[in-house]
Short mmCIF file of C-alpha atoms in Angstrom, two decimals:
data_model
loop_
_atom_site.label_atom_id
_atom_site.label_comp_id
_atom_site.label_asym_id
_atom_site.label_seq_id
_atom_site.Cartn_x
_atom_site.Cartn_y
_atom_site.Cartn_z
CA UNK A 143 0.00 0.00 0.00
CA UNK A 144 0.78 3.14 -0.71
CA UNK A 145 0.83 6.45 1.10
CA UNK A 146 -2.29 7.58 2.33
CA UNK A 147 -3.12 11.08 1.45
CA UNK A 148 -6.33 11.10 4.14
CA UNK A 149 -5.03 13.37 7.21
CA UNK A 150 -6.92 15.58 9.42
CA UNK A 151 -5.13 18.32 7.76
CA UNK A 152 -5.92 17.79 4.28
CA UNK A 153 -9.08 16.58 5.01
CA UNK A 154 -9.48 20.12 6.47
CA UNK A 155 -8.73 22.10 3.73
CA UNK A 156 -10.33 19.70 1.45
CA UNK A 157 -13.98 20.51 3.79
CA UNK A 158 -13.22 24.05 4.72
CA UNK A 159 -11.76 25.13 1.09
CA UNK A 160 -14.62 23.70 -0.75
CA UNK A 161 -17.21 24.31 1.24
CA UNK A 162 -16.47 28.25 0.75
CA UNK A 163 -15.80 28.04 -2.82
CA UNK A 164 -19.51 26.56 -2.81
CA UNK A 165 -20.68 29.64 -0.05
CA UNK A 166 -19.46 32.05 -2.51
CA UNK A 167 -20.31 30.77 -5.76
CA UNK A 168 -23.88 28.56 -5.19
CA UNK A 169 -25.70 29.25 -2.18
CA UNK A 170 -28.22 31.54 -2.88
CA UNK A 171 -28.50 34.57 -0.04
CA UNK A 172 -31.69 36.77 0.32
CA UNK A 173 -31.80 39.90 -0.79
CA UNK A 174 -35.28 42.41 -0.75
CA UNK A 175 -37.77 39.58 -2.29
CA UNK A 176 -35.27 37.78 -4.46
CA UNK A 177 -32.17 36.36 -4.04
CA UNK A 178 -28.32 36.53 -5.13
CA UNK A 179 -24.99 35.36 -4.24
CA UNK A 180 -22.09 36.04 -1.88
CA UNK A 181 -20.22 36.58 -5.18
CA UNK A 182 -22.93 38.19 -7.06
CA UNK A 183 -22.55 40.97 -3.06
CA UNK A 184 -19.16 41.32 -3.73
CA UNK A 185 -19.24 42.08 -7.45
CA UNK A 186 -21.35 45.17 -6.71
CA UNK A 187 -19.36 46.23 -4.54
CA UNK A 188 -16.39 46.18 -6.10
CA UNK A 189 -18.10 47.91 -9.49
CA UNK A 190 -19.44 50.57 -6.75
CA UNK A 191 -15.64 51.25 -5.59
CA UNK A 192 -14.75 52.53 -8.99
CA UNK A 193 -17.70 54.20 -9.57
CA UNK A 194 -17.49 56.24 -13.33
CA UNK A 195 -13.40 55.67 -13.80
CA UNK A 196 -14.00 52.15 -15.12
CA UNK A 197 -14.93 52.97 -18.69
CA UNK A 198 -11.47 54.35 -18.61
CA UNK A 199 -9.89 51.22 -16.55
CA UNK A 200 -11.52 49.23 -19.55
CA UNK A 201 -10.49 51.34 -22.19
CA UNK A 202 -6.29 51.80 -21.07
CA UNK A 203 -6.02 47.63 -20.33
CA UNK A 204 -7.55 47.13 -24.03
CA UNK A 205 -4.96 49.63 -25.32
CA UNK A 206 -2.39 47.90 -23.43
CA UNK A 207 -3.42 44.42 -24.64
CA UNK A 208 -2.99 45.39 -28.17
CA UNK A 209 0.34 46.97 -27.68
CA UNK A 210 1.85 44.24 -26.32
CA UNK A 211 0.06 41.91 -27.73
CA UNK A 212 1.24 43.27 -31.05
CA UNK A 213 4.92 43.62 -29.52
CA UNK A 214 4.69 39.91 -28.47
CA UNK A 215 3.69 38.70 -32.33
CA UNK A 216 6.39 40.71 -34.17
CA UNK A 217 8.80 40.24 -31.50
CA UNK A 218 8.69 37.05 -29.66
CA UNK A 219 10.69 37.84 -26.83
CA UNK A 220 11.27 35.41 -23.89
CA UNK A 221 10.26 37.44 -21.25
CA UNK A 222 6.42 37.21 -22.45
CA UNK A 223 6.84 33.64 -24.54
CA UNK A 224 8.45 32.13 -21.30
CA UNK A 225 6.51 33.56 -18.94
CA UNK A 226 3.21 31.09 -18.21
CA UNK A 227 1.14 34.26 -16.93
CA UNK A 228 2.24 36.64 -19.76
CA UNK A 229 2.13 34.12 -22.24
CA UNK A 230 -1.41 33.29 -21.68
CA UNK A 231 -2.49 37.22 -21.92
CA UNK A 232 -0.35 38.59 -24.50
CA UNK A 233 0.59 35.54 -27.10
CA UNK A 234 -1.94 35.20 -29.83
CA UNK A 235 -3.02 34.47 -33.39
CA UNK A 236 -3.76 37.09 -36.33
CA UNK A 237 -7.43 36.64 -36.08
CA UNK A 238 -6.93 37.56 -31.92
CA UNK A 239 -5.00 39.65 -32.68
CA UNK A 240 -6.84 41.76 -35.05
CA UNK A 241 -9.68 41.55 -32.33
CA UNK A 242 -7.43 43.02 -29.69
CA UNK A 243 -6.71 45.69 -31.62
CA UNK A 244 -10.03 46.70 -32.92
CA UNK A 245 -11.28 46.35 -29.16
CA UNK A 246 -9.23 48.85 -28.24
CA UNK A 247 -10.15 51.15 -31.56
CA UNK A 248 -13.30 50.91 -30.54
CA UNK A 249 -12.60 51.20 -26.45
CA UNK A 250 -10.76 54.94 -27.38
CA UNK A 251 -13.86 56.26 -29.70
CA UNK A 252 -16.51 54.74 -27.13
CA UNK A 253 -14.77 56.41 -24.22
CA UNK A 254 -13.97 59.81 -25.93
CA UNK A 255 -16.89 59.89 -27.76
CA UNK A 256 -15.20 60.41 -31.19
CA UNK A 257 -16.52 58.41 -34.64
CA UNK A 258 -19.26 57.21 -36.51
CA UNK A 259 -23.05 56.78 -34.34
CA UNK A 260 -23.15 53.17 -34.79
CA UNK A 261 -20.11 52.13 -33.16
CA UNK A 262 -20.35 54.87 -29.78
CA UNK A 263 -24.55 54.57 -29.07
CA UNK A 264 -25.68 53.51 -26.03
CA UNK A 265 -27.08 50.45 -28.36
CA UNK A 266 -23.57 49.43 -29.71
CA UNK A 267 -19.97 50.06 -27.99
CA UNK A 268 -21.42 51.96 -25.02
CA UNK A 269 -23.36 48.86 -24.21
CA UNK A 270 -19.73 46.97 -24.12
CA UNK A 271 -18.04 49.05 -22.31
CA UNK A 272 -20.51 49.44 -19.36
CA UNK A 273 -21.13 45.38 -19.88
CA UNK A 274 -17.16 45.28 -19.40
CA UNK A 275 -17.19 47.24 -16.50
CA UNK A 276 -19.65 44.79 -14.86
CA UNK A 277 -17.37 42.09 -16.35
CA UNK A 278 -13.94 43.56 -14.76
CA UNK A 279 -15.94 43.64 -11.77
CA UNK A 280 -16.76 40.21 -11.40
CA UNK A 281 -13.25 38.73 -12.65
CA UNK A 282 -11.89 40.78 -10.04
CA UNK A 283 -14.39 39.47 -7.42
CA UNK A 284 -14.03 35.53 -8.32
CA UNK A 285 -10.38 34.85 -9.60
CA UNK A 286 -9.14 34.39 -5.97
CA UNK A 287 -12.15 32.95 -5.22
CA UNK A 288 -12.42 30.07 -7.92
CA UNK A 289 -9.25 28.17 -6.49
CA UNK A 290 -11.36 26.92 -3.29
CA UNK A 291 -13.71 25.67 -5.40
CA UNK A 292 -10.89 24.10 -8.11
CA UNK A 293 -7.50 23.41 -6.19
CA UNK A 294 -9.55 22.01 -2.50
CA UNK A 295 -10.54 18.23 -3.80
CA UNK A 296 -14.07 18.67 -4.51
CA UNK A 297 -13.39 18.49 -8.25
CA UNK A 298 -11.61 15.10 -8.07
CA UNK A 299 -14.11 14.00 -5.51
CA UNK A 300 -17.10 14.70 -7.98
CA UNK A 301 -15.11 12.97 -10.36
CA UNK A 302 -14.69 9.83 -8.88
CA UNK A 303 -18.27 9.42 -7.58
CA UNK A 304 -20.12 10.59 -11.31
CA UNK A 305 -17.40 7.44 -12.61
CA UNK A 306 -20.00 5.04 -12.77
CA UNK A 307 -22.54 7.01 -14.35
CA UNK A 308 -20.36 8.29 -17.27
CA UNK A 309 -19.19 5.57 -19.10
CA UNK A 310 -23.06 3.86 -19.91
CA UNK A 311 -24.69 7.74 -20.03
CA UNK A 312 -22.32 9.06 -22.46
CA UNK A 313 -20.02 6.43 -24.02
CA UNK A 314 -16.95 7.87 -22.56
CA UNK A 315 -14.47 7.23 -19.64
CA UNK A 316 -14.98 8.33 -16.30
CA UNK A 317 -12.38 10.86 -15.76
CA UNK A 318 -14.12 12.73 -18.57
CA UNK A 319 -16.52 13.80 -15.63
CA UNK A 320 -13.18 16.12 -14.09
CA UNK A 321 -13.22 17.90 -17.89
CA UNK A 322 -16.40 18.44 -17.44
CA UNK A 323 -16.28 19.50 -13.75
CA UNK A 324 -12.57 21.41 -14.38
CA UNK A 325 -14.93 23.84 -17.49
CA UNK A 326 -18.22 24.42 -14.59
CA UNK A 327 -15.49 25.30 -12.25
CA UNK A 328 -12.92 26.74 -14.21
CA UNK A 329 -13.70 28.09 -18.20
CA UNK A 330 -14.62 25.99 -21.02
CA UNK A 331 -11.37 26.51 -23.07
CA UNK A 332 -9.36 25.22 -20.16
CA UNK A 333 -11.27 22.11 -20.34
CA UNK A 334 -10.79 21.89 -24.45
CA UNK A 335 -6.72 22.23 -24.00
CA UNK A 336 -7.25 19.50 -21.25
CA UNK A 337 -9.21 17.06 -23.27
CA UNK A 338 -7.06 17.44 -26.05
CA UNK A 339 -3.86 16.80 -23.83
CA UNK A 340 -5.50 13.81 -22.88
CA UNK A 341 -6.34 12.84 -26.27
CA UNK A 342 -2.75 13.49 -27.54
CA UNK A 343 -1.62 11.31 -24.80
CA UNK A 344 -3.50 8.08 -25.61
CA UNK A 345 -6.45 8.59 -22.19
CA UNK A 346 -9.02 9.17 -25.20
CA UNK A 347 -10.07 7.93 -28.47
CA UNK A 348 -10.66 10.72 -31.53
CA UNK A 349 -14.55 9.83 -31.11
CA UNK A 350 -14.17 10.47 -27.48
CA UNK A 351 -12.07 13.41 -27.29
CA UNK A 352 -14.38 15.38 -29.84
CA UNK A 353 -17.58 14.43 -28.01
CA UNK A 354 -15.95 15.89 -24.67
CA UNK A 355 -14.79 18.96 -26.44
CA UNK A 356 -18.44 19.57 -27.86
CA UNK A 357 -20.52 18.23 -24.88
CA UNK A 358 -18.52 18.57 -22.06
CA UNK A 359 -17.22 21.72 -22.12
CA UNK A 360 -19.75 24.05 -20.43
CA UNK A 361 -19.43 27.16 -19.51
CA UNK A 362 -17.85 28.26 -15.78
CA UNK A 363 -20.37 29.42 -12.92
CA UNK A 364 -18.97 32.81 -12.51
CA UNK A 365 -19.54 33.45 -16.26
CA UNK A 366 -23.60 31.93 -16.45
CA UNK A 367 -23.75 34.48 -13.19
CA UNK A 368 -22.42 36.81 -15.09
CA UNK A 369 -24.38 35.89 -17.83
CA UNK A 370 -27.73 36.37 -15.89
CA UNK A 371 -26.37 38.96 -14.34
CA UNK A 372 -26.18 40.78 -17.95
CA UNK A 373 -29.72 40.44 -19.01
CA UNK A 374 -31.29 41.24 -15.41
CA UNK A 375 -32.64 37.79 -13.90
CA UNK A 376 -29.94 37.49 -11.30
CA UNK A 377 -31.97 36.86 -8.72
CA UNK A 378 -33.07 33.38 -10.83
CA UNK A 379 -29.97 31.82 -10.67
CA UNK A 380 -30.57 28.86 -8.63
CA UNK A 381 -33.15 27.77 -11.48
CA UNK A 382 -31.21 29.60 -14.10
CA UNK A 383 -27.95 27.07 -13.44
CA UNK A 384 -29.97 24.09 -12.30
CA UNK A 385 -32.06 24.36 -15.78
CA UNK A 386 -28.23 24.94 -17.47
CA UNK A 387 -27.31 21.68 -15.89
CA UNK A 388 -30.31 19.46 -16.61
CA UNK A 389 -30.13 20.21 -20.22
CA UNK A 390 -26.91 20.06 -20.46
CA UNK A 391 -26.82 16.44 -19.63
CA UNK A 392 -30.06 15.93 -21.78
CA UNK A 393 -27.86 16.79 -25.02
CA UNK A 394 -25.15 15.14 -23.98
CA UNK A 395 -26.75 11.84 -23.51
CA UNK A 396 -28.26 12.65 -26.95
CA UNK A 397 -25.11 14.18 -29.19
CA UNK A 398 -23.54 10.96 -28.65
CA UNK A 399 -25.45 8.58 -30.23
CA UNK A 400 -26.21 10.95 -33.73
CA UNK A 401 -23.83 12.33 -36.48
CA UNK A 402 -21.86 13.66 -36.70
CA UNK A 403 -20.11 12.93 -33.44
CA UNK A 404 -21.37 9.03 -33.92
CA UNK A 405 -19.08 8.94 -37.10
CA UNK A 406 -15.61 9.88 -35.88
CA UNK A 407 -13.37 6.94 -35.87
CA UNK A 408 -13.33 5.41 -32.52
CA UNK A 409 -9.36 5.27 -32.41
CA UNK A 410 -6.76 5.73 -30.21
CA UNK A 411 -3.91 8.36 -31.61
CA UNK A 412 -2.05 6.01 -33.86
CA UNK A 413 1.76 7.07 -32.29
CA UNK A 414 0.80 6.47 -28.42
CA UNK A 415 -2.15 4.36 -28.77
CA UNK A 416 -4.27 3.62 -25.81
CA UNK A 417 -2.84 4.62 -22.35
CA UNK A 418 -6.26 4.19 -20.38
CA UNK A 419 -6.67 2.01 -17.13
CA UNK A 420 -9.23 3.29 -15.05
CA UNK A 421 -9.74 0.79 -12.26
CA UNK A 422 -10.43 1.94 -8.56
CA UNK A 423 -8.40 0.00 -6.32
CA UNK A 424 -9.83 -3.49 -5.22
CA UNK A 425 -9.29 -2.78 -1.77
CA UNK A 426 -11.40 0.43 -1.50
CA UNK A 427 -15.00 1.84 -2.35
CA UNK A 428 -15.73 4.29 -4.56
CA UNK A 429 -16.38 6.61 -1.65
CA UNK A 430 -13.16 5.69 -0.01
CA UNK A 431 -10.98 6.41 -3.46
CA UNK A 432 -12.94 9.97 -3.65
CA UNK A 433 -11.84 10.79 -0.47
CA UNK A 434 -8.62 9.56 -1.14
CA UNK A 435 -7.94 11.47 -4.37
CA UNK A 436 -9.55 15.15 -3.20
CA UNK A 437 -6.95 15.02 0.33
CA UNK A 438 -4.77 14.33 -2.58
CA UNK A 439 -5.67 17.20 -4.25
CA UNK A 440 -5.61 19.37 -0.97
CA UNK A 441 -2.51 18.96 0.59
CA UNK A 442 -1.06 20.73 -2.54
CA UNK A 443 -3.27 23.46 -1.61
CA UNK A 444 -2.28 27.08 0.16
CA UNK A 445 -2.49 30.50 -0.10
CA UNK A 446 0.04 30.59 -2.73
CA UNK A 447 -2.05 28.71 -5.28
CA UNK A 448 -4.79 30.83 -4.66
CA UNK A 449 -2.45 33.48 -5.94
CA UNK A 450 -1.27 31.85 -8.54
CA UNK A 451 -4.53 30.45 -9.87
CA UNK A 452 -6.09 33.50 -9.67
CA UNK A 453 -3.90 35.49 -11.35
CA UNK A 454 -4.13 32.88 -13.98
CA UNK A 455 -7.95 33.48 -14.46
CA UNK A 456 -7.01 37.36 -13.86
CA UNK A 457 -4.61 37.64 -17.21
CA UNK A 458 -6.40 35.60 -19.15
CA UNK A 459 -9.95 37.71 -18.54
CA UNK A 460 -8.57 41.36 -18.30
CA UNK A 461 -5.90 41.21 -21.26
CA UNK A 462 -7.39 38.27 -23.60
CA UNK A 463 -11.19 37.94 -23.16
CA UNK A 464 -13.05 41.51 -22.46
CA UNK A 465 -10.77 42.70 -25.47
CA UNK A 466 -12.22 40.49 -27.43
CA UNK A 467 -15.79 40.49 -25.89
CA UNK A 468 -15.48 44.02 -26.68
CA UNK A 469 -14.28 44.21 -30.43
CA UNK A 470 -16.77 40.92 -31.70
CA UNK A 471 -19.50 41.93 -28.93
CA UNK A 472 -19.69 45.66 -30.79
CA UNK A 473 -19.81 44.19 -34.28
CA UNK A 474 -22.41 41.94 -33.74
CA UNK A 475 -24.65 44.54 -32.20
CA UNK A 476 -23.50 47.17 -34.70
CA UNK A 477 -24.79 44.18 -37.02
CA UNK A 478 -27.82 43.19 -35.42
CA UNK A 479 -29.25 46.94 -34.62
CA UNK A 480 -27.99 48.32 -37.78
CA UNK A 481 -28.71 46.02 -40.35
CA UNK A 482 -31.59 43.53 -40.60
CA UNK A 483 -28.85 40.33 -41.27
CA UNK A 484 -29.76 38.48 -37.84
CA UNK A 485 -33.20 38.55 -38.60
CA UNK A 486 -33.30 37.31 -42.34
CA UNK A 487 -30.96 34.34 -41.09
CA UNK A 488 -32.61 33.51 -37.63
CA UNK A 489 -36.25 33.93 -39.56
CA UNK A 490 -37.02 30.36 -39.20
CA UNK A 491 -36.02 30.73 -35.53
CA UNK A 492 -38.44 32.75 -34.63
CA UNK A 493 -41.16 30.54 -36.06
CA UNK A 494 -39.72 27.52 -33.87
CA UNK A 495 -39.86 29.83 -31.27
CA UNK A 496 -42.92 30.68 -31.70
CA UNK A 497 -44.50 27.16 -32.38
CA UNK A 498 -43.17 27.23 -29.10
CA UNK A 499 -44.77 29.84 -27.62
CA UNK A 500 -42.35 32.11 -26.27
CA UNK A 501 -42.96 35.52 -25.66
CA UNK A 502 -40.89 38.04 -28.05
CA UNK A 503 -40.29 35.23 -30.48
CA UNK A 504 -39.06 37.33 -33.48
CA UNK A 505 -37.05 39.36 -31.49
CA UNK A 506 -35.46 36.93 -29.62
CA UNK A 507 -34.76 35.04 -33.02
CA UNK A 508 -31.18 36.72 -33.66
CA UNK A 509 -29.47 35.75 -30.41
CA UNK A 510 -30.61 31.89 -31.07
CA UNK A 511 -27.74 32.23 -33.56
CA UNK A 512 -25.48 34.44 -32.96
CA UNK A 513 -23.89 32.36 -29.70
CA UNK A 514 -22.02 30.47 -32.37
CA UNK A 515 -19.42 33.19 -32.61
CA UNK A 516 -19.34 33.93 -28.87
CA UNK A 517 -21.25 33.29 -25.76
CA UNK A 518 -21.73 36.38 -24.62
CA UNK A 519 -23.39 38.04 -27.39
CA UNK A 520 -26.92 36.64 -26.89
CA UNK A 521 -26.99 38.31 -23.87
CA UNK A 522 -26.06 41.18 -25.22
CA UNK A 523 -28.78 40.96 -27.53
CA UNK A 524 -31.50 40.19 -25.17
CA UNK A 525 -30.81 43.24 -22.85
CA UNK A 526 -33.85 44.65 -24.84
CA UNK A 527 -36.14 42.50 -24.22
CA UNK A 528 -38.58 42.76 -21.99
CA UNK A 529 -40.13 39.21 -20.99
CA UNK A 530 -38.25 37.52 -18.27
CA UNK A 531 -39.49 34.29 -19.36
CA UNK A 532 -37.42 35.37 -22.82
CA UNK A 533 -34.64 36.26 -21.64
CA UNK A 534 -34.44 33.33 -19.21
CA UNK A 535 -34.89 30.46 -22.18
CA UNK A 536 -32.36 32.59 -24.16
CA UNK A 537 -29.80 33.00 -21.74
CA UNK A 538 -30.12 29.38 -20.99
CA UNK A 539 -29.87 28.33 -24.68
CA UNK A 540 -26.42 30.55 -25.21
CA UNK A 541 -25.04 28.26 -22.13
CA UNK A 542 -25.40 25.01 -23.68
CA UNK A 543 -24.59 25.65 -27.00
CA UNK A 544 -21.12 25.61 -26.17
CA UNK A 545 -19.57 25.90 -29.54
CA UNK A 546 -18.22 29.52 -29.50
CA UNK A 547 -15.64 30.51 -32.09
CA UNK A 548 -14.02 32.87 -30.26
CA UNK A 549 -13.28 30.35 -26.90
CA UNK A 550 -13.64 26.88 -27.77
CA UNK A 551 -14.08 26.48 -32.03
CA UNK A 552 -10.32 27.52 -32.88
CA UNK A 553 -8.81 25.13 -30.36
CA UNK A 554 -10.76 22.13 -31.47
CA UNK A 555 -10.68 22.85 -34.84
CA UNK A 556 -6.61 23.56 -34.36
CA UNK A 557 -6.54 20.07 -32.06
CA UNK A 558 -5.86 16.89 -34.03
CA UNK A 559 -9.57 15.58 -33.50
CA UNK A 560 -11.33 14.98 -36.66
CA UNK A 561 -13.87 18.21 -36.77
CA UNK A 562 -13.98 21.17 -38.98
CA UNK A 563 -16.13 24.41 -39.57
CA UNK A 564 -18.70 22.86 -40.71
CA UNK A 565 -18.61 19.31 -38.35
CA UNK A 566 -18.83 22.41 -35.17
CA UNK A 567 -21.55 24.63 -37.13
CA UNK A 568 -24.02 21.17 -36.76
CA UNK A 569 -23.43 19.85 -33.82
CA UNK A 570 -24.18 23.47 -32.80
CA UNK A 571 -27.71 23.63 -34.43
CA UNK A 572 -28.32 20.68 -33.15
CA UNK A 573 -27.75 21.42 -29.79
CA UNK A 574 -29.98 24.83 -30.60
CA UNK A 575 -32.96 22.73 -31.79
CA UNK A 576 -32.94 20.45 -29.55
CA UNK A 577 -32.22 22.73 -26.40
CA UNK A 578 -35.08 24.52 -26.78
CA UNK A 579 -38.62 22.70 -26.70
CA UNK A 580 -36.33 21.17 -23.34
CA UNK A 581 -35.99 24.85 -21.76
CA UNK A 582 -39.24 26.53 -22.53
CA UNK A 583 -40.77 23.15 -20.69
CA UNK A 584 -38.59 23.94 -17.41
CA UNK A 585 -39.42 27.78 -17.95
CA UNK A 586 -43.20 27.35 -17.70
CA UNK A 587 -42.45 24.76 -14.82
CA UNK A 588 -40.49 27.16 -12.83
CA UNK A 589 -41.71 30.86 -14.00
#
């Protein structure tokens, strides 16, 4: 036998840790005659603190994350390229690139007020940059936060116990349920680059690894908060995540049994082959090995990974996502108040909506679709809406579409998995169609 990892001290951190990650993030705290979050608390007040400067925070960290960004891609020096932090805010391709740079354009002619209408209305970039604000707001609140939910054990202890249930639900191994655990907790994109790691070292088979990528990779708490947050319904959160969840697993169970993730080879990479045992040890249950593997987890745990971990989640938000948020998030709104392209495209949307019966159909239409470029932008579309049960069932639907170009589409379609364009552009109207008749039903259950 082995060294036993089960002490009173990890076990400790492993119970203490975790159960204020889930304090902060989950448990839903009264406030007037709704309710919120710890987090949700803290986010205000932090947004509060900074009161009108933060359109200018916003605007000098986009300008800063296309200078050096743009320093780092004709340059390449070590310091950034060998720096993990740096690396992960500042190293990018041309098409991020581009978007870093036109996010700060924009950020400069929002904030001064200089340009053409349709990029500095209140409907277009000044929508961003106020949404960014509440954005900043929130990454500052959780990244320190998120460890004691990620780094404490109950990750690898959820793992371990969903084991049994995720090889005959979804045709894939059991440790698949710690991608899918390591994207609620974490971000989706982080669970992509881990799924693929895994593929590339023979734990999963091309079938398998694409199915995770597409199924598994939901988006993190914080961000459906945030998400909610957006369009207004904060205070439904409990049965805004719990619906997020349900269906989630509904499409799951159902993605992997039709094309065109059914069709993938079911092969091991051919130079590693397969590298997969995934037996728990005779001599202890499966409650036992859980226990085992999250004081595991814990002792590794202390106040300098929260530090490091969120610092992680800070650079990667601040300098690589609300830069791009902001340059694709004003384009598509430019787009979709501007010119009627959303609605010839998402016509037939708004009948199935409608067949449906939910409220706003037509004008809810656009931001069915429009989640395939990034997750965000539905909400940003449904900010105008003004039936709750809308902009519940939408916000929902942009959650558990999961392919989004911008944070999961270019590293699959980069990976070595057999999907393209086209392969991601299906399984994400599939997910849309079938989503939906599933979310209106818990809507009208719940609202």
């Amino acid at each position: 036998m082995g060294k036993s990892y089960v002490t009173k001290k990890n076990l400790f951190k492993f119970l203490l840790g975790s159960a204020f990650g889930i304090l902060m993030f989950l448990v839903p705290i009264p406030q007037g005659e709704s309710f919120t979050t710890l987090l949700d608390f803290l986010k205000s007040w932090i947004k509060g603190l900074f009161g009108g400067n933060l359109s200018y925070i916003i605007m000098v960290m986009l300008v800063f994350s296309a200078v050096v960004s743009l320093y780092d891609f004709i340059a390449k020096p070590d310091w950034i390229r060998k720096n993990h932090y740096l690396s992960r805010a500042f190293s990018t391709t041309p098409l991020y690139l581009g978007s870093k740079i036109l996010g700060a354009v924009f950020a400069v002619m929002i904030v001064f007020k200089i340009g053409p209408e349709m990029i500095i209305s209140a409907d277009t970039g000044a929508t961003m940059i106020d949404l960014c604000g509440t954005l900043f707001s929130i990454v500052l609140a959780f990244s320190f936060i998120l460890p004691f939910l990620t780094d404490c054990g109950i990750m690898e202890f959820l793992g371990v116990i969903a084991k049994p249930l995720v090889r005959p639900l979804f045709h894939v191994p059991g440790r698949a349920s710690v991608d899918l655990i390591a994207s609620w907790f974490g971000a989706s994109n982080a669970a992509v680059i881990l799924t693929r790691e895994q593929y590339m070292k023979g734990f999963y088979t091309k079938r398998e690894a694409g199915y995770i990528m597409t199924n598994f990779s939901l988006v993190s708490i914080p961000f459906c908060l945030m998400v909610a947050d957006t369009m207004g319904i904060a205070n439904l959160f409990p049965p805004f995540y719990l619906c997020i969840c349900i269906v989630g697993i509904i499409l799951a169970v159902i993605i992997a049994r039709i094309p065109p993730i059914k069709t993938i080879p079911n092969t091991y990479r051919e130079s590693v082959g397969k590298q997969i045992n995934e037996e728990i040890p005779q001599e202890k249950g499966i409650f036992a090995h859980a226990v085992e593997m999250s004081c595991k987890r814990a002792e590794s745990f202390n106040v300098k990974t929260v530090g490091t971990s969120g610092l992680e989640v800070l650079m990667g938000m601040f300098f690589d996502l609300i830069p791009i948020v902001v340059a694709w998030g004003t384009l598509a709104l430019i787009i979709a108040t501007y010119t009627p392209v959303f609605d010839w495209i998402s016509y037939p949307m708004g009948l199935y909506l409608k067949l449906l019966g939910v409220p706003e159909a037509f004008a809810a239409a656009p931001a069915t679709l429009v989640g395939f470029t990034d997750m965000f932008i539905p909400a940003l579309l449904s900010v105008g809406l003004t039936s709750v049960k809308t902009k519940f069932i939408i916000g929902v639907l942009s959650l558990v579409q999961i392919i989004y170009l911008t944070e999961v589409g270019t590293i699959i379609i980069k990976s070595e998995i057999p999907l393209n364009f086209w392969n991601l552009l299906v399984i994400f109207l599939e997910r849309t169609i079938v989503a939906l008749p599933l979310i209106v039903l818990f809507a009208n259950l719940v609202l």
